[in-house]
Each structure stands twice: as structure tokens, then as C-alpha cells.
Short mmCIF file of C-alpha atoms in Angstrom, two decimals:
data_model
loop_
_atom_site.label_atom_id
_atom_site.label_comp_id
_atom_site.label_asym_id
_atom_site.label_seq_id
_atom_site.Cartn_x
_atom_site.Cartn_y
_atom_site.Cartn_z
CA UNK A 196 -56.03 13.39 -85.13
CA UNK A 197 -53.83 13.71 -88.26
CA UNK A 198 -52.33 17.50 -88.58
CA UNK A 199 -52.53 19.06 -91.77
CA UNK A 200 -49.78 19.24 -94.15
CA UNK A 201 -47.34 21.76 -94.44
CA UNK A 202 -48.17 24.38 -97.39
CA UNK A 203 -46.57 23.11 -100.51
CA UNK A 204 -43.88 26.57 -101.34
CA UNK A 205 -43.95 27.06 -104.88
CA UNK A 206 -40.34 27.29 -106.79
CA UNK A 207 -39.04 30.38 -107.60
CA UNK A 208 -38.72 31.36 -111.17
CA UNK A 209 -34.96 32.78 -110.74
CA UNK A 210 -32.35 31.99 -107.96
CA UNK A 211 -29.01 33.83 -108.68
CA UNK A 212 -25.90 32.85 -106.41
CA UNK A 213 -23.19 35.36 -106.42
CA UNK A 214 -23.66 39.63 -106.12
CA UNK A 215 -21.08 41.60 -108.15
CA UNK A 216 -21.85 43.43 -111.46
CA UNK A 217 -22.90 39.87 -113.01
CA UNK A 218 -25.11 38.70 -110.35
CA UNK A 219 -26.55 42.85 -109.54
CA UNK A 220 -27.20 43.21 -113.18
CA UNK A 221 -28.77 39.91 -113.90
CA UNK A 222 -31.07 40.62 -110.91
CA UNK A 223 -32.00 43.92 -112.24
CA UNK A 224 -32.55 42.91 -115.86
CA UNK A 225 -35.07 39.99 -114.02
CA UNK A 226 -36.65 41.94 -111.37
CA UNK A 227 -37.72 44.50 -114.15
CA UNK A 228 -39.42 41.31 -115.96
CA UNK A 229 -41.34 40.47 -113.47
CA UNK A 230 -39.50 37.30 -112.60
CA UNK A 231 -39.05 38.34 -108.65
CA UNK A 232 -35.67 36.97 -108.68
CA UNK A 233 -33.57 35.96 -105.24
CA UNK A 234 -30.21 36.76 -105.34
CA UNK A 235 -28.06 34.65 -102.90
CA UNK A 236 -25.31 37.28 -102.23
CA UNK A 237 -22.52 35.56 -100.88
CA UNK A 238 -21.23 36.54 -97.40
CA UNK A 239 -17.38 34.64 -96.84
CA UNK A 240 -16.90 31.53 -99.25
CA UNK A 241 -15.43 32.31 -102.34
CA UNK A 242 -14.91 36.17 -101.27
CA UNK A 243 -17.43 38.54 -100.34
CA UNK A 244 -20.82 39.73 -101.20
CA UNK A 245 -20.24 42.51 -104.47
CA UNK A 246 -17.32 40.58 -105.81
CA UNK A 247 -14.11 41.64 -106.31
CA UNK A 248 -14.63 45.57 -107.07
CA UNK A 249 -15.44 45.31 -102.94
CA UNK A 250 -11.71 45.35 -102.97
CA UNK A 251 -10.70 47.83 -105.43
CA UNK A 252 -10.13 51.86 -105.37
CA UNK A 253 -11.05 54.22 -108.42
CA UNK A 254 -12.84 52.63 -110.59
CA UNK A 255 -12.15 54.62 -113.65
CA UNK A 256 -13.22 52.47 -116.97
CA UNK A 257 -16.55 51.79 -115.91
CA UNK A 258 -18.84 53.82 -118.03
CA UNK A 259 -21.11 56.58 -117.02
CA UNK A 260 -18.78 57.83 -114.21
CA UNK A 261 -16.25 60.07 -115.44
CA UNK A 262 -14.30 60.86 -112.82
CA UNK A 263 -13.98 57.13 -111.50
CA UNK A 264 -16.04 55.79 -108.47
CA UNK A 265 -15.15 53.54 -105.55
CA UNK A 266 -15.51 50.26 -105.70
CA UNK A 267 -17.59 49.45 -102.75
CA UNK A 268 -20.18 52.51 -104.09
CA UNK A 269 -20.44 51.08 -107.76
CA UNK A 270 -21.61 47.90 -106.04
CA UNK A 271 -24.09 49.72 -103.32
CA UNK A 272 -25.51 51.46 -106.09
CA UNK A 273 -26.54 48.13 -107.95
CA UNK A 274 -27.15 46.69 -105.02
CA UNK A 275 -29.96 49.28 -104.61
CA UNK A 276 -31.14 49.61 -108.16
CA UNK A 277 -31.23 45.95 -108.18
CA UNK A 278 -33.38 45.89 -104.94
CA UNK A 279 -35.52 48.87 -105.95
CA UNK A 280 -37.03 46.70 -108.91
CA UNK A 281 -38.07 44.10 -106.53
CA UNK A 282 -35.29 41.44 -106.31
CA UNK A 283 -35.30 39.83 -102.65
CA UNK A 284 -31.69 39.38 -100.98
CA UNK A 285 -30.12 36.76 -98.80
CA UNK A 286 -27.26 37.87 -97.18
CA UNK A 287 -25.35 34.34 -96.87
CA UNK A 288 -23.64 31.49 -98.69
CA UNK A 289 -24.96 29.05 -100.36
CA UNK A 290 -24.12 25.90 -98.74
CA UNK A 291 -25.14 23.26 -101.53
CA UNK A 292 -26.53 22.91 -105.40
CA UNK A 293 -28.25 20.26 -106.39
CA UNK A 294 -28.63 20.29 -110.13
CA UNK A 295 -29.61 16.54 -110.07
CA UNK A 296 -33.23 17.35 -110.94
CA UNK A 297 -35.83 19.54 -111.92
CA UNK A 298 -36.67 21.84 -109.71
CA UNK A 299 -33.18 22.64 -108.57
CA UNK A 300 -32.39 22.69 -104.89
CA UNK A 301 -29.85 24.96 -102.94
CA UNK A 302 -29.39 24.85 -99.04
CA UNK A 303 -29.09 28.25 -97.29
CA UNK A 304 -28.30 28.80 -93.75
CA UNK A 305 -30.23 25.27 -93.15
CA UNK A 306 -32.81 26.49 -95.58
CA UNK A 307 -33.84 24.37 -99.02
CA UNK A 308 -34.90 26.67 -101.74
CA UNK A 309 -36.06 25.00 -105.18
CA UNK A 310 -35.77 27.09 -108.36
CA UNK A 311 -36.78 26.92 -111.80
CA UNK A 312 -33.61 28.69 -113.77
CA UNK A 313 -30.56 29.48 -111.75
CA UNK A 314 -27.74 31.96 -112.46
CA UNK A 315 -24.33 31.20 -111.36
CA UNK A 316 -22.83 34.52 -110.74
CA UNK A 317 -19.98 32.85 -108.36
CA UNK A 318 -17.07 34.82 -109.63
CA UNK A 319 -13.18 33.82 -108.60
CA UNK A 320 -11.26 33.97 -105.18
CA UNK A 321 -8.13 35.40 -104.79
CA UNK A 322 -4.75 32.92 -105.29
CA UNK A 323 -2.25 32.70 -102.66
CA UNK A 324 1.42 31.64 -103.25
CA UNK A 325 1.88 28.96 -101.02
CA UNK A 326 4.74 29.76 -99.80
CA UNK A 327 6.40 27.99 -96.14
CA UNK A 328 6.29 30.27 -94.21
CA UNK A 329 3.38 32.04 -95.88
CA UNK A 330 0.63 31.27 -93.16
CA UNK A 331 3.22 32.07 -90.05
CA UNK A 332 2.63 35.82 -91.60
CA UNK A 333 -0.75 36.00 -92.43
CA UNK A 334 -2.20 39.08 -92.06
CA UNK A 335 0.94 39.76 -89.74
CA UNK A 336 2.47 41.61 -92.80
CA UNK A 337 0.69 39.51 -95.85
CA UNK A 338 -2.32 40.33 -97.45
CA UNK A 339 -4.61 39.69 -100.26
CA UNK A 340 -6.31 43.22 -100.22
CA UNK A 341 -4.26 46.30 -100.18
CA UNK A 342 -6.78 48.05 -100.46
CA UNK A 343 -8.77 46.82 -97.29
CA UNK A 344 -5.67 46.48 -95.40
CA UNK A 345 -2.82 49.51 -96.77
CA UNK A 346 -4.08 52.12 -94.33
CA UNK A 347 -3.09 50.47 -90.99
CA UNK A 348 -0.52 51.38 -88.79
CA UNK A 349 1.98 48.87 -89.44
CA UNK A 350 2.57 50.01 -93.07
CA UNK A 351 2.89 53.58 -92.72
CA UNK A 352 6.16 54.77 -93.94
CA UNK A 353 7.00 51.70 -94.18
CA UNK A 354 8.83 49.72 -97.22
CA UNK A 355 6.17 47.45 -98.87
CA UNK A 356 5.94 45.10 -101.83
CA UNK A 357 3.40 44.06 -103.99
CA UNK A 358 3.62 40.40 -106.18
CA UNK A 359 1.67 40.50 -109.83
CA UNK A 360 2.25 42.05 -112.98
CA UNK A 361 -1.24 42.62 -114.22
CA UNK A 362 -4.12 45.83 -113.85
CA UNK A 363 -4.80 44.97 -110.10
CA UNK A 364 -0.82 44.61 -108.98
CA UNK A 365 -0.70 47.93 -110.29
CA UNK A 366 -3.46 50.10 -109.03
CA UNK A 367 -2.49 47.81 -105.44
CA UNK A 368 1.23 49.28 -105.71
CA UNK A 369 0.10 53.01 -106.63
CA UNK A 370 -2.53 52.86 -103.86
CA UNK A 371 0.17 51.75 -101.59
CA UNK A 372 2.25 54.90 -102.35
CA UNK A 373 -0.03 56.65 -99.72
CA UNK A 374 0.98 55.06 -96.75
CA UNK A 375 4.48 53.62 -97.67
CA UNK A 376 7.97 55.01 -98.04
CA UNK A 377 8.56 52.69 -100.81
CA UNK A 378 6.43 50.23 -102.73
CA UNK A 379 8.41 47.11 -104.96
CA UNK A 380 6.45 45.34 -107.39
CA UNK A 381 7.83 42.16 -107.63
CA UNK A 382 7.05 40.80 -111.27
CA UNK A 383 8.00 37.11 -112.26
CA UNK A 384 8.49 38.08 -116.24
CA UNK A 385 10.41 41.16 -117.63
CA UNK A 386 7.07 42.83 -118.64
CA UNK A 387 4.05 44.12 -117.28
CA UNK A 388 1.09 42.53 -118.02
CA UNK A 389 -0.91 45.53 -116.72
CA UNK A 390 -3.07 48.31 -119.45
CA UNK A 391 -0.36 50.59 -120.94
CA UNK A 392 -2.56 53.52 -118.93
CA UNK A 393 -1.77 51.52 -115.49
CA UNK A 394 1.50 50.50 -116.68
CA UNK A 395 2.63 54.02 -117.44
CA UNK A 396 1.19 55.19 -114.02
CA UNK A 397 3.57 52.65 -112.49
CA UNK A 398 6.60 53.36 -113.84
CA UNK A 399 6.41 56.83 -113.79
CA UNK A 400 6.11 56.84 -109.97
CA UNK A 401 9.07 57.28 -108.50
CA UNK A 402 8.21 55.82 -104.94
CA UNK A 403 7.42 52.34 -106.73
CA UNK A 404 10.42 50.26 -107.60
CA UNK A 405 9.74 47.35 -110.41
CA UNK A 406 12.17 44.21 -109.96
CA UNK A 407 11.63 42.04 -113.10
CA UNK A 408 12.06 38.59 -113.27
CA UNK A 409 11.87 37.85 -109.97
CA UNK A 410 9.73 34.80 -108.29
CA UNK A 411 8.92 35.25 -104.50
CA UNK A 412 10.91 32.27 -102.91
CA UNK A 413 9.90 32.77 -98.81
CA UNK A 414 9.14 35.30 -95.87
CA UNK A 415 10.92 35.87 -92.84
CA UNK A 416 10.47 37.70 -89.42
CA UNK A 417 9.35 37.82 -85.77
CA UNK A 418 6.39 38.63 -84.52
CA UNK A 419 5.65 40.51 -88.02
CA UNK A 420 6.82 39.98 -91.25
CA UNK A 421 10.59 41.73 -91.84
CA UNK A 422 11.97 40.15 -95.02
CA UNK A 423 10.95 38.39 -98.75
CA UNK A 424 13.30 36.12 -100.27
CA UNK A 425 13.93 36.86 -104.20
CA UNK A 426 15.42 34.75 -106.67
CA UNK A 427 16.23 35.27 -110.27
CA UNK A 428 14.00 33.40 -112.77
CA UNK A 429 17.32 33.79 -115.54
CA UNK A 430 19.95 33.57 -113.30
CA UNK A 431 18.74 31.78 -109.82
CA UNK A 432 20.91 34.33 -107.94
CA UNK A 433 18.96 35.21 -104.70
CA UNK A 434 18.28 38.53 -103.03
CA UNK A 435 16.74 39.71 -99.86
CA UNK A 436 14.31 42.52 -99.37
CA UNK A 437 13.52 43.82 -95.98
CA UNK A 438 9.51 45.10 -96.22
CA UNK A 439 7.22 45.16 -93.84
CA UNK A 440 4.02 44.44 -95.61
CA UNK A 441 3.56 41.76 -98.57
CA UNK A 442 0.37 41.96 -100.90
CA UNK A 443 -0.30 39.65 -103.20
CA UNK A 444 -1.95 40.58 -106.99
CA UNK A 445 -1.31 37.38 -108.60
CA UNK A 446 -5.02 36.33 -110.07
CA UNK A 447 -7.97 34.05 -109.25
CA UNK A 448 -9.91 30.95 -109.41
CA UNK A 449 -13.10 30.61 -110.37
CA UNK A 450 -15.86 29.86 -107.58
CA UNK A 451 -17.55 26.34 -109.10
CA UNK A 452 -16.80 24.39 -105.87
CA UNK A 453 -20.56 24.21 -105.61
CA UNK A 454 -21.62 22.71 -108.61
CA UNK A 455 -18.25 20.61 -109.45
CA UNK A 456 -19.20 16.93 -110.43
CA UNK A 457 -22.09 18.18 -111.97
CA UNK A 458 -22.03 20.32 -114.52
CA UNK A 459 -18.98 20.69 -117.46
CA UNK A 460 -15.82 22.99 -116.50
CA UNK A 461 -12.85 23.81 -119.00
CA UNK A 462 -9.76 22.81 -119.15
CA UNK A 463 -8.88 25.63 -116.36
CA UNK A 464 -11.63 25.42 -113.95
CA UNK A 465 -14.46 27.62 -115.12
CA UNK A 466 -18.17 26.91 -116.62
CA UNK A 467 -17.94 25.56 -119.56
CA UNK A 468 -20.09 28.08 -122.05
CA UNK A 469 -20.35 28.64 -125.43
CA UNK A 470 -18.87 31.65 -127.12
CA UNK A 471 -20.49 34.67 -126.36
CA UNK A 472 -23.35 32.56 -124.85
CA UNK A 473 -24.83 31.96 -120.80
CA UNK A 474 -26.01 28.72 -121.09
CA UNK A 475 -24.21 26.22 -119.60
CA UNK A 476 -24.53 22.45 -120.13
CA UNK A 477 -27.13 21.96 -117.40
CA UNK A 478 -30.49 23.11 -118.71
CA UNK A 479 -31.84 26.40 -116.98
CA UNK A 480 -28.88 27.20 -115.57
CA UNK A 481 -27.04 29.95 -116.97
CA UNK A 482 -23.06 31.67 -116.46
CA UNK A 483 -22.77 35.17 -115.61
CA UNK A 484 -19.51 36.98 -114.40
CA UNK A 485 -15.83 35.81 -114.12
CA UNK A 486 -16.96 32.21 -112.87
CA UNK A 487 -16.99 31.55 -116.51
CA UNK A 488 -14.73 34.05 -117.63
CA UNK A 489 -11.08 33.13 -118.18
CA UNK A 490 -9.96 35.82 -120.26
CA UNK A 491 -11.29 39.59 -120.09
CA UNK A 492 -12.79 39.78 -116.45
CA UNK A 493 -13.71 42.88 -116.43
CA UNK A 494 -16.30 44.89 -114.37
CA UNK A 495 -18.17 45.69 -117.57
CA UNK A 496 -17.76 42.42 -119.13
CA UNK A 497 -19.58 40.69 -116.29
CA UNK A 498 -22.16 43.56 -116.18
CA UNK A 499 -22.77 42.69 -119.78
CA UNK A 500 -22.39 38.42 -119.11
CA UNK A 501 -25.24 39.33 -116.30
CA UNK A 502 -27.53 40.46 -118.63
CA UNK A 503 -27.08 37.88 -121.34
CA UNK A 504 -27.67 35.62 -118.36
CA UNK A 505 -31.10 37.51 -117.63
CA UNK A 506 -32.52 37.77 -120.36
CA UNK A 507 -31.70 33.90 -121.71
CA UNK A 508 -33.05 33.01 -118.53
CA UNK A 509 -36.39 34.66 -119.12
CA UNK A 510 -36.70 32.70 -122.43
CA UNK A 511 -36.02 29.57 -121.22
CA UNK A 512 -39.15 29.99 -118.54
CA UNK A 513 -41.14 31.60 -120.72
CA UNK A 514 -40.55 29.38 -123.64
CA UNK A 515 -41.14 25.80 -120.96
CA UNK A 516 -44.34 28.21 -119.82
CA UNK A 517 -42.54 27.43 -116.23
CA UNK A 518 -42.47 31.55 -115.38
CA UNK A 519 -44.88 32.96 -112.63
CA UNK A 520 -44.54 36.81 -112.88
CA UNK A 521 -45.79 39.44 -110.52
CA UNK A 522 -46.98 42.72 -111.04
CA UNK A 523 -46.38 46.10 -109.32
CA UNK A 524 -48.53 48.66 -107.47
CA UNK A 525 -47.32 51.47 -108.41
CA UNK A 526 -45.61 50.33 -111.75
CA UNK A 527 -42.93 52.96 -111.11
CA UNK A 528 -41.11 52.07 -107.64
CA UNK A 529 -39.77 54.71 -105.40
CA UNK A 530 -36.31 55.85 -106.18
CA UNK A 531 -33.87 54.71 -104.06
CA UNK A 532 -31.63 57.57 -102.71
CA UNK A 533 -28.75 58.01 -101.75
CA UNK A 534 -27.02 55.66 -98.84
CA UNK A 535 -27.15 57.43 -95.53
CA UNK A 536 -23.67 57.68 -94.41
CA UNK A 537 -23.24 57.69 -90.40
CA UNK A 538 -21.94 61.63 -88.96
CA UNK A 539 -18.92 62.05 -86.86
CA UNK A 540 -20.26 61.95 -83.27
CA UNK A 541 -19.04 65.54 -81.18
CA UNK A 542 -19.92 66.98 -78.20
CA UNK A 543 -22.78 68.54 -80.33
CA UNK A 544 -24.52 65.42 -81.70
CA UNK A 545 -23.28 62.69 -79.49
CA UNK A 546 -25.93 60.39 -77.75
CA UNK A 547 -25.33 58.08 -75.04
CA UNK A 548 -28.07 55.76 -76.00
CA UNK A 549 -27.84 55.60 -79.95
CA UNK A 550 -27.32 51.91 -81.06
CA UNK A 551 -24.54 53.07 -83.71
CA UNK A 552 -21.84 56.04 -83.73
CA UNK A 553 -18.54 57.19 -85.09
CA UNK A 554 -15.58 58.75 -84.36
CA UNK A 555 -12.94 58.81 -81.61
CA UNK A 556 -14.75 61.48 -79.40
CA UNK A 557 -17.93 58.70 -79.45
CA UNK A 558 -15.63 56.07 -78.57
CA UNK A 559 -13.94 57.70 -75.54
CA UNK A 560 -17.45 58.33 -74.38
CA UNK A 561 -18.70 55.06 -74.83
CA UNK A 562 -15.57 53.26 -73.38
CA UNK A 563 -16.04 55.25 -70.13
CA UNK A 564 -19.33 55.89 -69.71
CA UNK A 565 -21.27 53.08 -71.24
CA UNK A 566 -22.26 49.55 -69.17
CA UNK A 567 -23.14 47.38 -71.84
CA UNK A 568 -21.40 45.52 -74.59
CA UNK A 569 -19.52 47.86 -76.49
CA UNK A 570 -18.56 46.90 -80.27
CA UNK A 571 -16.02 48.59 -82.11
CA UNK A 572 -15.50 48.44 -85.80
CA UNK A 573 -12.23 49.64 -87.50
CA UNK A 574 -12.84 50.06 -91.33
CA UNK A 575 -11.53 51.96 -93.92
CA UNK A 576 -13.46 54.26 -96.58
CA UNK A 577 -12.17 52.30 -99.15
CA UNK A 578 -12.14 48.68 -97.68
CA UNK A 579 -15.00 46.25 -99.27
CA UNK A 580 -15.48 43.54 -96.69
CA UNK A 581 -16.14 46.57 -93.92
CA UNK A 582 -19.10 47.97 -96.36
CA UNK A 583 -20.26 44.27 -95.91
CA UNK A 584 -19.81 43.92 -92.08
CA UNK A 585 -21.19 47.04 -91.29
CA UNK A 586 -24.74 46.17 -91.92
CA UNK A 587 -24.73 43.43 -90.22
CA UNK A 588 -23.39 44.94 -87.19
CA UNK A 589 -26.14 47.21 -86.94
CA UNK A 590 -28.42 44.10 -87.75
CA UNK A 591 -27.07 42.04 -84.67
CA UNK A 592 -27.60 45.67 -82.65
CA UNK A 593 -30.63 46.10 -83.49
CA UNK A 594 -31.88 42.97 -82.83
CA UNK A 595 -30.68 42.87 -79.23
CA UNK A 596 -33.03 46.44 -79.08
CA UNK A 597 -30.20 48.86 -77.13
CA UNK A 598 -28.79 46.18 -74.56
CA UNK A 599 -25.11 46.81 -77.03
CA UNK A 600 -23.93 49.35 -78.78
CA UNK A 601 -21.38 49.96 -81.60
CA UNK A 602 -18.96 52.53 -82.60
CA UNK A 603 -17.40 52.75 -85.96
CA UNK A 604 -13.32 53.99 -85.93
CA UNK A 605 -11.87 55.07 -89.56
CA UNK A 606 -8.16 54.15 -89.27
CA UNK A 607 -7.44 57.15 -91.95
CA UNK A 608 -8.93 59.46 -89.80
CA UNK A 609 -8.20 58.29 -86.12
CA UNK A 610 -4.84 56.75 -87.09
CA UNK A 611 -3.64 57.02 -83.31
CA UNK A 612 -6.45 55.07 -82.00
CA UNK A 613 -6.32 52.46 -84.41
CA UNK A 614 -2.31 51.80 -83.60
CA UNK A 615 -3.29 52.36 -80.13
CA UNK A 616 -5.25 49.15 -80.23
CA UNK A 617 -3.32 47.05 -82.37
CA UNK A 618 -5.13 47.27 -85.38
CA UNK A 619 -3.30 45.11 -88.30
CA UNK A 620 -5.95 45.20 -90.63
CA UNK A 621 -9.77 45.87 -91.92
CA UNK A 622 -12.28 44.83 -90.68
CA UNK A 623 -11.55 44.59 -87.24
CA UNK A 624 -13.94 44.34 -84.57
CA UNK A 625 -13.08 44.42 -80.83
CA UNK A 626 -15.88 43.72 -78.24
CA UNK A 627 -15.44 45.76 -74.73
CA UNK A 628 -17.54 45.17 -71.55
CA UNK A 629 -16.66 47.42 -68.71
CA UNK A 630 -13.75 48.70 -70.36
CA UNK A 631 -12.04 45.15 -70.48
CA UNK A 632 -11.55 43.89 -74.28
CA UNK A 633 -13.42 40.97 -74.33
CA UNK A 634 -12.94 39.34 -77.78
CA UNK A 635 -11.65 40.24 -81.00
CA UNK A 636 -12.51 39.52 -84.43
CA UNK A 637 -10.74 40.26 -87.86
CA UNK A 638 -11.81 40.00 -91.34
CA UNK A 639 -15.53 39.20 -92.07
CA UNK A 640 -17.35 36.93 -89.98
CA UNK A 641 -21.43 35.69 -89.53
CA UNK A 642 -23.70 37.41 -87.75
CA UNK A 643 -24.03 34.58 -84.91
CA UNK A 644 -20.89 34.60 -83.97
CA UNK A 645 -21.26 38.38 -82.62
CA UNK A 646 -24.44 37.94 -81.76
CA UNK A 647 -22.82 34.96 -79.40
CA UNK A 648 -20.49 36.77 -77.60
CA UNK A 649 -22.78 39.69 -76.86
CA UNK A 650 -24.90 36.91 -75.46
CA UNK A 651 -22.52 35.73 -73.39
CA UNK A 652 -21.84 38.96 -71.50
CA UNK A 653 -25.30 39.86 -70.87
#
């Protein structure tokens, strides 16, 4: 007996790798064209799903929000408005591109998709110095994210120092000012390459020290970073600073690992575009963002790159008759609310059983009381890669259907318990059984490797 063939799945019109305000706005301008786009978010290669406003404070030149807005909310809002108008999400990397041939083929999670038009919305990963001793002290007093990392306990009152001399170097060193006793900005030229509005802020802070003309020879210390060697780019002398937390602000590189080899890159890395144009020298497949960006990267300019992106896109399939739209019952979709934010457990609301809590009285509960795997999550408010985690923490949760449970520990607010267990940065995620720490993760990991572990102890 021969067994029928598998159902032939149809292309989709629009694939867009990469979230952030390029790839969130070119899925909104597509899902409200009826193009039922899929947006490959991202999850860990090449930074994290929302880009790099994930990793960034006030946003306070974006317009429509005059009083500033985090980050991390700017993206969850288009992440929702995005979603509300029908585009479909996967939360993962892309693994492969293959722009070899019509329909173009991308591997996800073991998964081939094949696409029509495709949107490269890859954006740029943060640089690191390279230094020798660099990776002894990696996130053991260096970081690429002050803002997911300033609040722990190491770097309260603490000296710290900040390398870069542009608009992120600076917000990084006045953020810093919170938790440190004194911030240096170490900048390699004798001017700041920052807006004169960030600039000003800078050096009119007097717990921020500027040392000009300084390149960032080597680190030194024990079990945690204690010192940063200086040296003079005019007059070579050298100069120690003793800091105890190192942040580096010192630009990116675009994302095109993917498609390198096969479609044309400048002279400095990113898709090659025309001026003031998406398309890129592949046919259908179209630049958004700051993976072909090498000069303004801004949070508005990639909004406005995502949209050019969209709506060329939309042409192109239209225009090769290649676009299958789909139509909505009701035309209007439901408006998308407000993100529930999780409530500070107390003896009032607490529950012994709920898959998800927060707060230090929940967690002293849990610890004693509770016979199951026990996850704990230490984020910050304004940390980016814990507004990814978190999700998928209660995903992995949910799916083992109450046999763990999770607790969720701001470091701002429960400072004690976070330097009580050791906390050096956010995310962290520490898995107790039985009141025995079990395994510990940091930073922002897959789903299946918590999903193992819980496994393993049940």
C-alpha cells in the first residue's frame, strides 16, 4: 500500500527575521495589508528579541511619548500592536537563509519555512574590546548592558567605569550614577561623540568623571574585577584605576552572518542598499533596521526603514501577482490592553499552588514549604533580556501543568536577597529542589534547557 503524500504547505507571502522597531513596524505595516506576515523574533544570536532598546532606559526622543518610556515597554507595545493585526511570532533564531532560489528557505528550531519576500530586520550586536584578560572577568565585573546588569549588588557604591564616547556611553554612565559612588567614562578621543543634550547631562554630573584620550589597555583582579589599565593615546603614559564594574558602550556590528556569501555587504559589513531605499541586491528581499544602517541608527530611523521595507515588499508580491492575502472577521480586531504585570505576593494574596509569584515574602514561602522544583528569576524593571526570559519561564511552567513553580525576585526591590544569593547580574535564574540549589543559569537561555533540568528532578 503506498501512503499518501504529505500536504504540499504553501509559502508564506512575508517572513521577517529580526523584532525591534524595524522588524515590529514592518510586521505591522504587513499584517494591516493582509499579507499575514511571520516575524522570526530572534531569541540569543545576534542579541535578543526587540533589539537593542531591550537594553536601554528612558527613551526620550521617540515621538508620541513625552515624558520618555522604557525601553523594554516601547518594544512590548509593538510587539502587541504588531500581533493584534494578525502577524504570527516565533520566538527563536533563525538557524539558516537560503536565498539560493525562489521560494526562499530558512531553518527554525529544525523547521524549513519557504517565503516569498523576506525582510531582514537583523540589527547589530554589541562589540567587545578584546582585551587579555577580558574573558577572565566576564560578567565578574564586565558587562555589555548596564542597564540589565547596574542594579546588582556588586556595584552598589561602588566605583565604576564606562568605555564609549557616543549617546549610549552616556545615558550607560548617568544610569550608573544610581548605584555607584563614582562613574568614569573612559573616552579614547578628547570629545564626546554623544547629542549635545546627553553630552551636557554628562558633564554636568558631578558623580561622573570624563578621562579623555584614554584607550582601555587590560583588567586586573581576583575573584572579581578590581582594576583597568589606562594609557594615554598622546602621551602613552599609563594609569591605573581601581573600579569594580567595567561596561562597555563602544558600538556594534551588524547581524548579516546569515545571509553572508550571498547577498552584497558594504565596505563595513552591512546590506548593501540604495539610498533611502529597502531593496537589497537579492530580489524580494528587503533591509529594515540598523543591519543596513551604518550611520543614524536610531529607534525612529529603523521604525521608519521598517516601513519602507513593508510597504516595498507588498509591491513586489503584488506586482509578481505572488501575494495570497487574508481577510478578517471582524475587520476591526480587539484592542490589545495593557500587559498584565505580576502583584507582589503577601500574606494576603499569596498561594501555595500558583505556577508564578513575586516577591521575597513568596519566595521564603516557597523555599520552605514547597516540594517541587522551585525556579527563581532575578530581573530588573529595566533589564531587556529578563522581559524576554520571563515568558518563557512561565511557558516551560505551564507546560509541565503545576509539577514546578517559579518566583520572580526584583534585585531593586529585594536587594538583600539578591546579594544573599550571589546574584552578579540579570537575568539570573537559580533552580531549588528541597531547598538545595540545584543549577544555575545566567543571561538568556532556550526554553529546553530549563525545561531539562526540571525534568531531571522529577
Amino acid at each position: 500500500m503506498v501512503s499518501a503524500a504529505a500536504p504540499q504547505v504553501a509559502p508564506e507571502n512575508l517572513v521577517i527575521v529580526g523584532s525591534g522597531p524595524a522588524g515590529y513596524t514592518a510586521a505591522i505595516y504587513a499584517a494591516r495589508a493582509n499579507l499575514s506576515p511571520l516575524l522570526i523574533t530572534g531569541f540569543q544570536a545576534g542579541g535578543i528579541a526587540g533589539g537593542q532598546l531591550m537594553t536601554t532606559t528612558d527613551v526620550e526622543n521617540f515621538p508620541g511619548f513625552p515624558d520618555g518610556i522604557l525601553g523594554p515597554d516601547l518594544m512590548d507595545r509593538m510587539r502587541a500592536q504588531a500581533v493584534r493585526w494578525g502577524t504570527r511570532l516565533i520566538e527563536a533564531d533563525a538557524d539558516a537563509i537560503d536565498l539560493g532560489q525562489r521560494p526562499y528557505r530558512l531553518t527554525v528550531e529544525g523547521q524549513v519555512i519557504e517565503t516569498q519576500a523576506l525582510i531582514l530586520a537583523t540589527g547589530a550586536s554589541a562589540n567587545r574590546l578584546g582585551l587579555p584578560h577580558e574573558q577572565d572577568f566576564w560578567s565578574r565585573g564586565i558587562s555589555a548592558c548596564a542597564i540589565c546588569d547596574g542594579a546588582t549588588p556588586q556595584f552598589r557604591n561602588a566605583e565604576l567605569a564606562v568605555v564609549g564616547g557616543g549617546d549610549s556611553a552616556c545615558e550607560e554612565a548617568v544610569y550608573l550614577t544610581k548605584y555607584g559612588s563614582q562613574v568614569h567614562l573612559i573616552v579614547r578621543r578628547d570629545a564626546l561623540r554623544a547629542s549635545r543634550a546627553m553630552a551636557d547631562r554628562v558633564l554636568a554630573n558631578p558623580a561622573i568623571s570624563v578621562h579623555w584620550n584614554q584607550d582601555l589597555v587590560d583588567v586586573a583582579g581576583g575573584d572579581w574585577l578590581e582594576t583597568i589599565q589606562l594609557r594615554d593615546t598622546t602621551s602613552g603614559q599609563e594609569q591605573t584605576l581601581a573600579v569594580k564594574g567595567l561596561f562597555y558602550a563602544i558600538g556594534h556590528t551588524p547581524n548579516t552572518g546569515l545571509v553572508a556569501g550571498q547577498i552584497e555587504l558594504d565596505s563595513q559589513g552591512y546590506l548593501q542598499v540604495r539610498s533611502g531605499r529597502p531593496e537589497t541586491s537579492v530580489e524580494g528581499v528587503f533591509a529594515a533596521g540598523d543591519v543596513a544602517d551604518a550611520e543614524w541608527r536610531q529607534g525612529i530611523t529603523a521604525a521608519g526603514s521598517g516601513c519602507q521595507a513593508a510597504l516595498a515588499a507588498e509591491r513586489w508580491l503584488t506586482h509578481h501577482d505572488l501575494a495570497v492575502t487574508v481577510s478578517h472577521d471582524p475587520v476591526d480586531p480587539a484592542p490589545a490592553g495593557e500587559p498584565e504585570r505580576t502583584a507582589i505576593s503577601d500574606e494576603a494574596n499569596y498561594d501555595p499552588s500558583a505556577l508564578w509569584q513575586k516577591g521575597g515574602y513568596a519566595l521564603r514561602k516557597l523555599y520552605h514549604d514547597c516540594d517541587k522544583p522551585l525556579l527563581v528569576v532575578y530581573s530588573s524593571p529595566s533589564c531587556g533580556p529578563c522581559h524576554v526570559l520571563k515568558p518563557q519561564l512561565k511557558r516551560v511552567l505551564a507546560d509541565f501543568a503545576g509539577a514546578a513553580q517559579g518566583v520572580e525576585i526584583d534585585i531593586e526591590t529585594d536587594q538583600a536577597i539578591a546579594e544573599q544569593a550571589g546574584v552578579t547580574g540579570t537575568p539570573t535564574v537559580q533552580l531549588f529542589f528541597r531547598k538545595e540549589l540545584k543549577q544555575q543559569f545566567k543571561g538568556v537561555k532556550q526554553r529546553s534547557e530549563f525545561k531539562a533540568a526540571i525534568e531531571a528532578l522529577l
